[in-house]
């Protein structure tokens, strides 16, 4: 096995044209109008939460994704929190999500005082499994007056938050159908999947609200930032109001008509975001090429398999994934690659194994456990065209 590790590291170094030094997992690329727009912000003094880049960035992302309206937020985590709150996720309700996700998904549910319920993922998509979702609901939930209740706990099941893991779309149309049948609100955590489409429709536009993240390691970055995607323009207007301390517009009076949040993205960050979204096609092209190189390479490597995009999907290949034969092999590969200056990392520890969420209800998590033990993310940065 040692030999395939050596070959893999050599290949990655060749791919990124870095015979020595450190190869990062995912670095941002700034090869467009970033400096120009940032300078415009400073020259105009509009660096804070009001400014033309905020509006332009929202419009550009809405057009790109096909959402009717997009609303920027300070980060993806608070965008998720706001989405859940807006759809009535209250204290002591339950929210279904997947155990294989970044902590932000589960934390946002916890901010509402709700309890996550962890349902298994699929091996093929790494996202919430429609079969597992249907099975869990069938065994545990009853409908009363168009509301879903967990029979064992008596708590209302208020929402479902699937996630498009590492940019690979889950079977979101099937999940939407099941949520509809059970009268459960659907929020898509599309934080990792800007540029990923399922059946030619952008991820994050299937549910009532979709959430994007523009953190430094995501496919495009605003330094830190997030966005809510809506098909319902009234709901979007409400989100804008809530992110702005629920302030009633007035030239000088301070009147706030409900409890709001200061979740607005500053114009500085939006300027960076606009410059980045202008380059999304170039980024995606580069990432698909990288994925194809990896796919061809790993086809010849014993004991390491590359994860391709699922059927019916076009993935952004945000973070490329390989699967090793066992946890022992995975650990050996992580050690070898990181010690040799090529950054790799394992999947997240499953949410149900973390102390804050260890008491939560779970379904059978066979696939998530298998993936947690064997998956490794390998370098995936865009090639800088400069
Ligand atoms: C990045 C990410 C978020 C949001 O993260 P922020 O850093 O708050 O923007 C949410 N969910 C998932 C799955 C993510 O990867």
Short mmCIF file of C-alpha atoms and ligand atoms in Angstrom, two decimals:
data_model
loop_
_atom_site.label_atom_id
_atom_site.label_comp_id
_atom_site.label_asym_id
_atom_site.label_seq_id
_atom_site.Cartn_x
_atom_site.Cartn_y
_atom_site.Cartn_z
CA UNK A 1 0.00 0.00 0.00
CA UNK A 2 2.91 2.32 0.74
CA UNK A 3 3.66 2.36 -2.99
CA UNK A 4 0.25 3.70 -3.95
CA UNK A 5 0.64 6.46 -1.35
CA UNK A 6 4.00 7.46 -2.85
CA UNK A 7 2.55 7.51 -6.36
CA UNK A 8 -0.47 9.53 -5.23
CA UNK A 9 1.60 12.23 -3.59
CA UNK A 10 3.88 12.42 -6.64
CA UNK A 11 0.82 12.76 -8.86
CA UNK A 12 -0.73 15.55 -6.77
CA UNK A 13 2.56 17.48 -6.75
CA UNK A 14 2.79 17.15 -10.52
CA UNK A 15 -0.85 18.15 -10.99
CA UNK A 16 -0.39 21.35 -8.97
CA UNK A 17 3.08 21.96 -10.39
CA UNK A 18 4.59 22.00 -6.88
CA UNK A 19 7.60 19.67 -6.80
CA UNK A 20 8.23 20.83 -3.23
CA UNK A 21 6.66 22.93 -0.50
CA UNK A 22 3.13 22.79 0.81
CA UNK A 23 0.10 21.83 -1.27
CA UNK A 24 -3.07 23.19 0.36
CA UNK A 25 -6.44 21.45 0.38
CA UNK A 26 -8.30 24.44 -1.01
CA UNK A 27 -6.96 27.94 -1.54
CA UNK A 28 -8.98 30.87 -2.86
CA UNK A 29 -8.13 32.29 -6.29
CA UNK A 30 -8.26 36.06 -6.83
CA UNK A 31 -7.65 36.64 -10.52
CA UNK A 32 -10.52 38.96 -11.44
CA UNK A 33 -11.84 42.35 -10.33
CA UNK A 34 -11.26 41.79 -6.60
CA UNK A 35 -8.78 44.63 -6.03
CA UNK A 36 -10.66 47.02 -8.29
CA UNK A 37 -13.99 46.54 -6.49
CA UNK A 38 -12.40 46.66 -3.04
CA UNK A 39 -10.68 49.94 -3.95
CA UNK A 40 -14.03 51.30 -5.16
CA UNK A 41 -15.56 50.50 -1.77
CA UNK A 42 -12.83 52.34 0.09
CA UNK A 43 -12.81 55.33 -2.27
CA UNK A 44 -16.59 55.68 -1.95
CA UNK A 45 -16.50 55.15 1.87
CA UNK A 46 -19.30 52.57 1.47
CA UNK A 47 -17.53 49.75 3.27
CA UNK A 48 -20.31 48.70 5.62
CA UNK A 49 -23.75 47.15 5.31
CA UNK A 50 -25.20 49.39 2.62
CA UNK A 51 -23.74 49.75 -0.84
CA UNK A 52 -24.08 48.87 -4.49
CA UNK A 53 -21.99 45.69 -4.29
CA UNK A 54 -24.47 44.12 -1.85
CA UNK A 55 -27.30 44.57 -4.37
CA UNK A 56 -25.21 43.56 -7.38
CA UNK A 57 -23.88 40.45 -5.67
CA UNK A 58 -27.38 39.34 -4.67
CA UNK A 59 -28.72 39.84 -8.19
CA UNK A 60 -25.79 38.06 -9.79
CA UNK A 61 -26.08 34.98 -7.55
CA UNK A 62 -29.88 34.88 -7.94
CA UNK A 63 -29.48 34.95 -11.72
CA UNK A 64 -26.78 32.32 -11.67
CA UNK A 65 -28.70 29.88 -9.46
CA UNK A 66 -32.13 30.59 -10.90
CA UNK A 67 -33.48 31.60 -7.48
CA UNK A 68 -36.11 34.36 -7.63
CA UNK A 69 -34.28 36.31 -4.93
CA UNK A 70 -31.09 36.05 -2.90
CA UNK A 71 -30.34 37.72 0.44
CA UNK A 72 -26.79 38.05 1.78
CA UNK A 73 -25.81 37.22 5.36
CA UNK A 74 -22.68 37.55 7.49
CA UNK A 75 -21.96 33.83 7.14
CA UNK A 76 -23.56 30.54 6.17
CA UNK A 77 -24.20 29.49 9.76
CA UNK A 78 -26.39 32.50 10.54
CA UNK A 79 -28.08 32.16 7.15
CA UNK A 80 -29.08 28.62 8.23
CA UNK A 81 -30.23 29.90 11.61
CA UNK A 82 -32.40 32.56 9.98
CA UNK A 83 -33.83 30.08 7.44
CA UNK A 84 -34.88 27.68 10.21
CA UNK A 85 -36.36 30.49 12.31
CA UNK A 86 -38.33 31.88 9.38
CA UNK A 87 -39.94 28.51 8.67
CA UNK A 88 -41.12 28.07 12.25
CA UNK A 89 -38.46 25.78 13.69
CA UNK A 90 -39.15 26.32 17.38
CA UNK A 91 -37.86 25.11 20.72
CA UNK A 92 -38.52 21.41 21.36
CA UNK A 93 -39.33 20.54 17.78
CA UNK A 94 -37.21 18.09 15.78
CA UNK A 95 -35.25 18.73 12.60
CA UNK A 96 -34.07 15.90 10.38
CA UNK A 97 -30.58 16.20 8.96
CA UNK A 98 -27.63 14.00 8.06
CA UNK A 99 -24.89 12.99 10.53
CA UNK A 100 -22.22 13.48 7.86
CA UNK A 101 -22.07 17.27 7.67
CA UNK A 102 -20.10 20.24 8.92
CA UNK A 103 -20.99 21.30 12.48
CA UNK A 104 -22.79 24.47 11.25
CA UNK A 105 -25.86 22.48 10.12
CA UNK A 106 -26.41 20.92 13.54
CA UNK A 107 -25.45 24.09 15.44
CA UNK A 108 -28.02 26.18 13.54
CA UNK A 109 -30.71 23.67 14.55
CA UNK A 110 -29.54 23.87 18.16
CA UNK A 111 -29.66 27.72 18.12
CA UNK A 112 -33.44 27.37 17.59
CA UNK A 113 -33.71 25.12 20.65
CA UNK A 114 -34.70 22.29 18.29
CA UNK A 115 -33.30 18.74 18.36
CA UNK A 116 -31.53 17.29 15.35
CA UNK A 117 -32.55 13.81 14.20
CA UNK A 118 -29.79 12.09 12.24
CA UNK A 119 -30.83 10.00 9.23
CA UNK A 120 -28.35 8.10 7.07
CA UNK A 121 -26.67 9.24 3.86
CA UNK A 122 -26.18 7.42 0.57
CA UNK A 123 -22.84 5.99 -0.47
CA UNK A 124 -23.23 7.32 -3.98
CA UNK A 125 -24.13 10.96 -3.19
CA UNK A 126 -22.81 11.30 0.42
CA UNK A 127 -26.06 13.23 1.05
CA UNK A 128 -29.29 12.43 2.89
CA UNK A 129 -30.77 9.17 1.62
CA UNK A 130 -34.40 9.42 0.42
CA UNK A 131 -34.93 5.72 1.26
CA UNK A 132 -33.57 6.15 4.79
CA UNK A 133 -35.67 9.30 5.22
CA UNK A 134 -38.84 7.54 4.10
CA UNK A 135 -38.08 4.54 6.31
CA UNK A 136 -37.45 6.69 9.39
CA UNK A 137 -40.59 8.77 8.86
CA UNK A 138 -42.68 5.66 8.16
CA UNK A 139 -41.59 4.03 11.41
CA UNK A 140 -41.52 7.06 13.69
CA UNK A 141 -43.86 9.78 12.53
CA UNK A 142 -47.62 10.33 12.40
CA UNK A 143 -49.50 13.17 10.74
CA UNK A 144 -52.05 15.10 12.81
CA UNK A 145 -53.85 18.10 11.26
CA UNK A 146 -51.15 18.40 8.59
CA UNK A 147 -48.30 18.38 11.06
CA UNK A 148 -45.76 15.61 11.55
CA UNK A 149 -45.11 14.28 15.07
CA UNK A 150 -42.51 11.87 16.34
CA UNK A 151 -44.65 9.17 17.99
CA UNK A 152 -42.01 8.25 20.60
CA UNK A 153 -41.12 11.79 21.77
CA UNK A 154 -44.39 13.58 20.98
CA UNK A 155 -42.37 16.40 19.42
CA UNK A 156 -43.32 18.04 16.13
CA UNK A 157 -40.94 17.38 13.23
CA UNK A 158 -40.63 20.92 11.92
CA UNK A 159 -38.04 20.75 9.13
CA UNK A 160 -35.56 18.70 7.14
CA UNK A 161 -32.09 19.97 6.20
CA UNK A 162 -30.25 17.81 3.66
CA UNK A 163 -26.74 18.86 2.63
CA UNK A 164 -24.95 18.55 -0.73
CA UNK A 165 -21.77 17.02 0.62
CA UNK A 166 -18.44 18.29 -0.77
CA UNK A 167 -20.45 19.69 -3.70
CA UNK A 168 -22.07 16.42 -4.81
CA UNK A 169 -25.83 16.91 -5.14
CA UNK A 170 -28.06 14.58 -3.12
CA UNK A 171 -31.34 13.25 -4.57
CA UNK A 172 -33.06 16.46 -3.64
CA UNK A 173 -36.17 16.04 -5.84
CA UNK A 174 -37.09 12.79 -4.07
CA UNK A 175 -36.38 14.35 -0.68
CA UNK A 176 -38.59 17.33 -1.57
CA UNK A 177 -41.43 14.97 -2.49
CA UNK A 178 -41.18 13.10 0.83
CA UNK A 179 -41.05 16.34 2.85
CA UNK A 180 -44.11 17.54 1.00
CA UNK A 181 -45.99 14.31 1.80
CA UNK A 182 -45.17 14.68 5.49
CA UNK A 183 -45.76 18.47 5.63
CA UNK A 184 -42.17 19.11 6.72
CA UNK A 185 -40.37 22.31 5.68
CA UNK A 186 -37.34 21.76 3.44
CA UNK A 187 -34.19 23.87 3.80
CA UNK A 188 -31.20 22.93 1.66
CA UNK A 189 -27.75 23.36 3.11
CA UNK A 190 -26.08 24.19 -0.19
CA UNK A 191 -23.07 25.80 1.55
CA UNK A 192 -20.68 23.55 -0.37
CA UNK A 193 -22.54 23.33 -3.67
CA UNK A 194 -22.56 26.66 -5.47
CA UNK A 195 -22.16 25.60 -9.11
CA UNK A 196 -23.69 22.14 -8.55
CA UNK A 197 -26.85 21.15 -10.38
CA UNK A 198 -29.27 18.26 -9.98
CA UNK A 199 -31.28 17.40 -13.09
CA UNK A 200 -30.12 20.75 -14.49
CA UNK A 201 -31.57 22.76 -11.61
CA UNK A 202 -29.21 24.51 -9.21
CA UNK A 203 -28.86 23.00 -5.73
CA UNK A 204 -30.42 25.20 -3.08
CA UNK A 205 -33.46 26.00 -5.24
CA UNK A 206 -35.50 22.84 -4.59
CA UNK A 207 -36.51 23.62 -1.00
CA UNK A 208 -38.31 26.63 0.42
CA UNK A 209 -34.97 28.19 1.35
CA UNK A 210 -31.43 27.31 0.24
CA UNK A 211 -28.28 28.41 2.05
CA UNK A 212 -24.86 29.20 0.55
CA UNK A 213 -21.54 29.92 2.28
CA UNK A 214 -18.69 32.09 1.06
CA UNK A 215 -16.17 31.20 3.73
CA UNK A 216 -12.50 31.34 2.71
CA UNK A 217 -12.32 27.67 1.75
CA UNK A 218 -15.55 27.53 -0.30
CA UNK A 219 -15.77 27.58 -4.11
CA UNK A 220 -16.08 31.37 -4.10
CA UNK A 221 -15.29 33.53 -1.10
CA UNK A 222 -16.23 36.88 0.39
CA UNK A 223 -13.73 36.39 3.23
CA UNK A 224 -16.68 35.26 5.31
CA UNK A 225 -20.26 35.33 4.17
CA UNK A 226 -23.45 33.50 3.38
CA UNK A 227 -26.62 33.80 1.36
CA UNK A 228 -30.24 32.71 1.45
CA UNK A 229 -31.92 31.62 -1.80
CA UNK A 230 -35.69 31.99 -2.23
CA UNK A 231 -38.34 31.15 -4.79
CA UNK A 232 -40.84 33.18 -2.77
CA UNK A 233 -40.12 36.91 -3.07
CA UNK A 234 -42.24 37.82 -0.03
CA UNK A 235 -40.26 35.44 2.14
CA UNK A 236 -37.06 36.98 0.73
CA UNK A 237 -38.26 40.48 1.62
CA UNK A 238 -38.99 39.25 5.14
CA UNK A 239 -35.45 37.81 5.35
CA UNK A 240 -33.93 41.14 4.28
CA UNK A 241 -35.97 42.86 6.99
CA UNK A 242 -34.91 40.35 9.67
CA UNK A 243 -31.21 40.58 8.77
CA UNK A 244 -31.45 44.38 9.20
CA UNK A 245 -32.62 44.38 12.86
CA UNK A 246 -36.24 44.43 11.56
CA UNK A 247 -35.90 48.17 11.12
CA UNK A 248 -38.87 49.86 9.49
CA UNK A 249 -37.45 52.01 6.66
CA UNK A 250 -37.59 55.69 7.57
CA UNK A 251 -35.20 58.58 6.82
CA UNK A 252 -34.49 59.23 10.53
CA UNK A 253 -36.77 57.35 12.95
CA UNK A 254 -35.68 54.16 14.69
CA UNK A 255 -38.66 51.84 14.70
CA UNK A 256 -38.25 48.06 14.75
CA UNK A 257 -41.36 45.93 14.37
CA UNK A 258 -40.09 42.54 15.63
CA UNK A 259 -36.96 40.90 17.01
CA UNK A 260 -34.45 41.05 14.19
CA UNK A 261 -30.77 40.28 13.73
CA UNK A 262 -27.67 42.07 12.59
CA UNK A 263 -26.90 39.47 9.94
CA UNK A 264 -26.09 41.81 7.04
CA UNK A 265 -23.03 41.31 4.88
CA UNK A 266 -20.83 44.42 4.58
CA UNK A 267 -20.33 45.99 1.16
CA UNK A 268 -16.58 45.18 1.36
CA UNK A 269 -17.31 41.47 1.46
CA UNK A 270 -19.94 41.75 -1.26
CA UNK A 271 -17.39 43.52 -3.49
CA UNK A 272 -15.11 40.51 -3.17
CA UNK A 273 -18.10 38.22 -3.78
CA UNK A 274 -19.10 40.00 -6.98
CA UNK A 275 -15.58 39.72 -8.36
CA UNK A 276 -15.58 36.03 -7.45
CA UNK A 277 -18.98 35.08 -8.90
CA UNK A 278 -17.90 36.72 -12.18
CA UNK A 279 -15.27 33.95 -12.39
CA UNK A 280 -17.44 30.99 -11.40
CA UNK A 281 -17.41 29.36 -14.86
CA UNK A 282 -13.60 29.44 -15.01
CA UNK A 283 -13.38 28.00 -11.48
CA UNK A 284 -15.82 25.21 -12.31
CA UNK A 285 -14.02 24.32 -15.51
CA UNK A 286 -10.70 24.07 -13.69
CA UNK A 287 -12.23 21.94 -10.94
CA UNK A 288 -13.85 19.53 -13.40
CA UNK A 289 -10.50 19.11 -15.14
CA UNK A 290 -8.80 18.35 -11.82
CA UNK A 291 -11.50 15.81 -10.99
CA UNK A 292 -11.06 14.16 -14.35
CA UNK A 293 -7.29 13.89 -13.88
CA UNK A 294 -7.85 12.35 -10.46
CA UNK A 295 -10.45 9.96 -11.83
CA UNK A 296 -8.10 8.68 -14.52
CA UNK A 297 -5.18 8.42 -12.11
CA UNK A 298 -6.99 6.55 -9.33
CA UNK A 299 -8.48 4.07 -11.80
CA UNK A 300 -4.95 2.59 -11.92
CA UNK A 301 -4.24 2.75 -8.18
CA UNK A 302 -4.96 -0.24 -6.00
CA UNK A 303 -6.81 0.37 -2.75
CA UNK A 304 -7.83 3.99 -3.35
CA UNK A 305 -10.96 4.87 -5.32
CA UNK A 306 -12.04 8.27 -6.54
CA UNK A 307 -15.59 9.46 -5.95
CA UNK A 308 -17.26 10.65 -9.14
CA UNK A 309 -20.30 12.89 -9.37
CA UNK A 310 -23.60 11.01 -8.84
CA UNK A 311 -26.06 10.16 -11.62
CA UNK A 312 -28.26 13.02 -12.91
CA UNK A 313 -25.95 15.53 -11.27
CA UNK A 314 -23.35 18.04 -12.25
CA UNK A 315 -21.05 18.52 -9.28
CA UNK A 316 -18.84 21.54 -8.61
CA UNK A 317 -16.19 19.09 -7.29
CA UNK A 318 -15.56 21.51 -4.44
CA UNK A 319 -13.46 19.05 -2.45
CA UNK A 320 -12.40 15.90 -4.23
CA UNK A 321 -12.90 12.67 -2.31
CA UNK A 322 -11.18 9.31 -2.30
CA UNK A 323 -12.27 6.20 -0.42
CA UNK A 324 -9.71 3.88 1.17
CA UNK A 325 -10.18 0.21 1.97
CA UNK A 326 -10.32 0.54 5.76
CA UNK A 327 -9.90 2.99 8.63
CA UNK A 328 -6.35 1.73 9.15
CA UNK A 329 -5.51 2.47 5.51
CA UNK A 330 -7.18 5.87 5.75
CA UNK A 331 -5.16 6.80 8.82
CA UNK A 332 -1.94 5.67 7.16
CA UNK A 333 -2.74 7.75 4.06
CA UNK A 334 -3.61 10.86 6.11
CA UNK A 335 -0.34 10.52 8.00
CA UNK A 336 1.78 9.92 4.91
CA UNK A 337 0.31 12.77 2.84
CA UNK A 338 0.32 15.39 5.61
CA UNK A 339 3.85 14.47 6.70
CA UNK A 340 4.93 14.92 3.09
CA UNK A 341 3.52 18.43 2.72
CA UNK A 342 0.33 17.55 0.85
CA UNK A 343 -2.72 18.52 2.82
CA UNK A 344 -5.47 15.91 3.07
CA UNK A 345 -8.15 15.55 5.67
CA UNK A 346 -10.74 13.06 6.85
CA UNK A 347 -14.51 13.55 6.73
CA UNK A 348 -16.06 15.27 9.75
CA UNK A 349 -16.66 13.25 12.89
CA UNK A 350 -20.32 12.24 12.64
CA UNK A 351 -22.55 14.77 14.44
CA UNK A 352 -24.17 12.09 16.65
CA UNK A 353 -20.72 11.26 18.08
CA UNK A 354 -20.07 14.81 19.33
CA UNK A 355 -20.86 15.44 23.02
CA UNK A 356 -23.55 18.08 22.31
CA UNK A 357 -25.51 15.82 19.98
CA UNK A 358 -24.76 12.35 21.36
CA UNK A 359 -28.22 12.05 22.93
CA UNK A 360 -30.10 12.80 19.71
CA UNK A 361 -32.37 10.39 17.88
CA UNK A 362 -30.67 8.58 15.01
CA UNK A 363 -31.72 6.13 12.34
CA UNK A 364 -29.49 3.29 11.17
CA UNK A 365 -26.27 5.11 10.17
CA UNK A 366 -24.46 2.31 8.41
CA UNK A 367 -23.40 4.31 5.32
CA UNK A 368 -22.38 7.43 7.23
CA UNK A 369 -20.18 5.32 9.51
CA UNK A 370 -18.52 3.59 6.59
CA UNK A 371 -17.81 6.89 4.86
CA UNK A 372 -16.55 8.54 8.06
CA UNK A 373 -13.99 5.76 8.45
CA UNK A 374 -12.70 5.69 4.87
CA UNK A 375 -13.15 9.01 3.09
CA UNK A 376 -10.29 11.45 2.57
CA UNK A 377 -10.43 14.88 0.89
CA UNK A 378 -7.48 15.61 -1.39
CA UNK A 379 -6.18 18.95 -2.77
CA UNK A 380 -8.81 20.64 -4.91
CA UNK A 381 -7.83 24.29 -5.44
CA UNK A 382 -8.55 26.00 -8.73
CA UNK A 383 -5.47 26.41 -10.90
CA UNK A 384 -4.58 30.09 -10.90
CA UNK A 385 -4.70 31.25 -14.48
CA UNK A 386 -2.48 34.27 -13.82
C1 LIG B 1 -19.29 26.03 5.28
C2 LIG B 1 -20.55 25.37 5.68
C3 LIG B 1 -21.60 26.06 6.33
C4 LIG B 1 -21.56 27.51 6.69
O1 LIG B 1 -20.38 27.92 7.18
P1 LIG B 1 -19.92 29.44 7.44
O2 LIG B 1 -18.49 29.25 7.72
O3 LIG B 1 -20.72 29.90 8.62
O4 LIG B 1 -20.18 30.27 6.25
C5 LIG B 1 -22.76 25.37 6.60
N1 LIG B 1 -22.90 24.08 6.30
C6 LIG B 1 -21.93 23.38 5.68
C7 LIG B 1 -22.18 21.97 5.33
C8 LIG B 1 -20.72 23.99 5.37
O5 LIG B 1 -19.75 23.29 4.77
#
